[in-house]
PDB file of C-alpha atoms in Angstrom:
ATOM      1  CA  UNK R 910       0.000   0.000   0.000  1.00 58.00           C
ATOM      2  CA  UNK R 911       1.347   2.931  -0.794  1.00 74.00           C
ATOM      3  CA  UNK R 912       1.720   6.471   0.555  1.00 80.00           C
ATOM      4  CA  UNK R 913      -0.777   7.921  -2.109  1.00 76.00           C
ATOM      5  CA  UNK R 914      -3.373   5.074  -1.395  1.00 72.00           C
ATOM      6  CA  UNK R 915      -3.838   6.101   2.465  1.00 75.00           C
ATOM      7  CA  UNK R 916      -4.124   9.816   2.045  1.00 80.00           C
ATOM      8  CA  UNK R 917      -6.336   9.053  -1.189  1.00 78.00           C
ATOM      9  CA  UNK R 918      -8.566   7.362   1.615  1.00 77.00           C
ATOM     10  CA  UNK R 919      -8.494   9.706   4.305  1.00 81.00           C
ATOM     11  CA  UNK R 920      -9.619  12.312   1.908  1.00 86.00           C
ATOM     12  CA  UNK R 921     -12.359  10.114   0.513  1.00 85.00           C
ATOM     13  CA  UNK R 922     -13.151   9.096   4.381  1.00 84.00           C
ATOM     14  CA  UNK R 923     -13.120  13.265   5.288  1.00 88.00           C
ATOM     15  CA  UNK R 924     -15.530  13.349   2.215  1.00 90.00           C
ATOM     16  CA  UNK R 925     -17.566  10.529   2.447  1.00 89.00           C
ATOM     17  CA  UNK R 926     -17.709  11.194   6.485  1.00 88.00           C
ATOM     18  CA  UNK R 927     -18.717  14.862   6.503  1.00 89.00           C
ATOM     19  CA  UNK R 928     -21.317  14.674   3.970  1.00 89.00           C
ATOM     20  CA  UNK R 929     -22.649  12.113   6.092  1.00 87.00           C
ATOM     21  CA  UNK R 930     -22.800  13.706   9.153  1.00 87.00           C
ATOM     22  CA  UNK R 931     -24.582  16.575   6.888  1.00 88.00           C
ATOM     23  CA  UNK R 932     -27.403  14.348   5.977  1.00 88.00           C
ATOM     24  CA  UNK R 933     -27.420  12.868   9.565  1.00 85.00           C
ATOM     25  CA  UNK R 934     -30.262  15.364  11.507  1.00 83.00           C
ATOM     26  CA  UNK R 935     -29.348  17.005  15.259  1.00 82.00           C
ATOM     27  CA  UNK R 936     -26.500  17.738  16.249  1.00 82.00           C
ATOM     28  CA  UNK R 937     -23.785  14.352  16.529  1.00 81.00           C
ATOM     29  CA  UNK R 938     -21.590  14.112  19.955  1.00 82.00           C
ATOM     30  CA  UNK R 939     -18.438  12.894  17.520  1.00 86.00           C
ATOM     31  CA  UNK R 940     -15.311  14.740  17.004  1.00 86.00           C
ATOM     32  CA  UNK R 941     -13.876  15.207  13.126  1.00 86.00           C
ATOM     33  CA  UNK R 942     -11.296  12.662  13.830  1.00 89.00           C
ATOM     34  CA  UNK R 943     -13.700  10.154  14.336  1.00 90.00           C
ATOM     35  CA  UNK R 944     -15.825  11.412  11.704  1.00 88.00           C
ATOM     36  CA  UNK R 945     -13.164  10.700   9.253  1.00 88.00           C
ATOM     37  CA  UNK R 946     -12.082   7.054  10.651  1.00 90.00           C
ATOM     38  CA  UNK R 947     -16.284   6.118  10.679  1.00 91.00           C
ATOM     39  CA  UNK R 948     -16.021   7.772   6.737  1.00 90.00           C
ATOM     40  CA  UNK R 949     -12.609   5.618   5.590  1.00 89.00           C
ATOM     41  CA  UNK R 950     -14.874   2.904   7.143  1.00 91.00           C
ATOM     42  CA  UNK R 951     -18.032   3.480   5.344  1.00 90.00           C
ATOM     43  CA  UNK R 952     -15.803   3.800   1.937  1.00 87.00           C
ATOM     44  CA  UNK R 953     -14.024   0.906   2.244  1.00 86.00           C
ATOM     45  CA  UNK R 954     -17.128  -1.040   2.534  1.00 89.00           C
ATOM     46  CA  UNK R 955     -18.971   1.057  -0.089  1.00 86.00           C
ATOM     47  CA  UNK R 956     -16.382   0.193  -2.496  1.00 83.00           C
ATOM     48  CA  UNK R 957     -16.409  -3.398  -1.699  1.00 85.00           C
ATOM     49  CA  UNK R 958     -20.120  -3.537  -1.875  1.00 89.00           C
ATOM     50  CA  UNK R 959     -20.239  -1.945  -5.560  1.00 85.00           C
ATOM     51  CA  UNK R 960     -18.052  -4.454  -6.403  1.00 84.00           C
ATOM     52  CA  UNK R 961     -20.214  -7.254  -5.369  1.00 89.00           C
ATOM     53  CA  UNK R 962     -22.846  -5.863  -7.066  1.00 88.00           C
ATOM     54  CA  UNK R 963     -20.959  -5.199 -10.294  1.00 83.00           C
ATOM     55  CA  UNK R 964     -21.618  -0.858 -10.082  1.00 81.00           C
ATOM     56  CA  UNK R 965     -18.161   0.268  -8.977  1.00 65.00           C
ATOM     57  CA  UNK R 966     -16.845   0.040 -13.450  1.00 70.00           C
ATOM     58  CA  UNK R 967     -18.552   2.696 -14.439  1.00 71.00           C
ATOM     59  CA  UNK R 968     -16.826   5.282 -16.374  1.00 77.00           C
ATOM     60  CA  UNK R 969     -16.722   8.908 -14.712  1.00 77.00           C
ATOM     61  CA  UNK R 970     -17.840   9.280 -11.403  1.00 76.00           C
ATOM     62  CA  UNK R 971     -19.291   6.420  -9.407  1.00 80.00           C
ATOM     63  CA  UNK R 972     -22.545   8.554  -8.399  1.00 85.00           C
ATOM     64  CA  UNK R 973     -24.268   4.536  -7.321  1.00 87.00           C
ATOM     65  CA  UNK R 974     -20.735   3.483  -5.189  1.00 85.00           C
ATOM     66  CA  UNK R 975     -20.888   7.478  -3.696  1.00 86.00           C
ATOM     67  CA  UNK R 976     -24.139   6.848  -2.617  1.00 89.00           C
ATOM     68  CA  UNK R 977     -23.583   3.754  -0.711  1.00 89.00           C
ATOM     69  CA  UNK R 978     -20.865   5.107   0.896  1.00 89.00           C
ATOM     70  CA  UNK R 979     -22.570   8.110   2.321  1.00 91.00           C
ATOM     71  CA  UNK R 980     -25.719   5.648   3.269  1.00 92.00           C
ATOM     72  CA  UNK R 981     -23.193   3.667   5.266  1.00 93.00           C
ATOM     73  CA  UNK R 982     -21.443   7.262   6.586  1.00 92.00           C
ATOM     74  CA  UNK R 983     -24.733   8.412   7.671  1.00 92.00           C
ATOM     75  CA  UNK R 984     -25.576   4.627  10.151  1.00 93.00           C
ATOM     76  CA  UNK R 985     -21.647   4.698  10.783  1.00 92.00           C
ATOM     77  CA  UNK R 986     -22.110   8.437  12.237  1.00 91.00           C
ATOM     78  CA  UNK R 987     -25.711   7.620  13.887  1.00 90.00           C
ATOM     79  CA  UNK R 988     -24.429   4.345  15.496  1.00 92.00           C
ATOM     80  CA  UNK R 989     -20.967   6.150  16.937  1.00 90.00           C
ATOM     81  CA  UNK R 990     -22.987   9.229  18.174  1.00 86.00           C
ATOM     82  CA  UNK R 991     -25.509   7.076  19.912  1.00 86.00           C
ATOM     83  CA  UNK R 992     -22.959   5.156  21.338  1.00 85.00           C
ATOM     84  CA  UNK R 993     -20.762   8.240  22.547  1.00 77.00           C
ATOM     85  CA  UNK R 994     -24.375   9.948  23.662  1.00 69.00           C
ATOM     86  CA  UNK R 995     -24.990   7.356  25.689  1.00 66.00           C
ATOM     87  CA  UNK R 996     -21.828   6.757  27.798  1.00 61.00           C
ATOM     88  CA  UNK R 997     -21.259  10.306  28.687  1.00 56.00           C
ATOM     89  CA  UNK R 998     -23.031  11.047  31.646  1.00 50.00           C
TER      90      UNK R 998
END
C-alpha cells in the first residue's frame, strides 16, 4: 500500500464522512477525527459492496458506489454518536 493510497482514503473518508454527518439530523456528539475514521470505514465497505454488485466500473464518477458510501457514513455516524451519547453522563 502505498503512501498515495492512504491519504487518497483519508480524503475520501473526510468526504464521504462529513457529507454524512450533513445528511445525519441534530447535532452528533463525535469529534472530526472520528468522523473521518467512521467515513474511511463506510468507503471501504462502499467500495467493496459496488463491487459485489458489479456498479463500482462505471466510467466517470461512481454517483451509485458514492451513494452507498454516504448511506453507510450516515448509520456509521448515527451508530458512533448514539454510542458516545450514551456513555457520557
Amino acid at each position: 500500500m502505498s503512501i498515495q493510497t492512504i491519504l487518497g482514503a483519508i480524503v475520501i473518508g473526510a468526504i464521504v464522512g462529513a457529507l454524512g454527518r450533513l445528511v445525519l439530523p441534530g447535532r452528533q456528539p463525535i469529534g472530526w477525527i472520528l468522523t473521518i475514521v467512521v467515513g474511511i470505514v463506510a468507503a471501504l465497505i462502499g467500495t467493496a459492496l459496488a463491487q459485489v454488485l458489479g456498479v463500482a466500473t462505471t466510467n466517470g464518477i461512481d454517483w451509485i458506489e458514492l451513494v452507498m458510501q454516504v448511506v453507510l457514513a450516515v448509520i456509521g455516524v448515527a451508530l458512533v454518536a448514539g454510542l458516545r451519547g450514551r456513555t457520557r453522563v
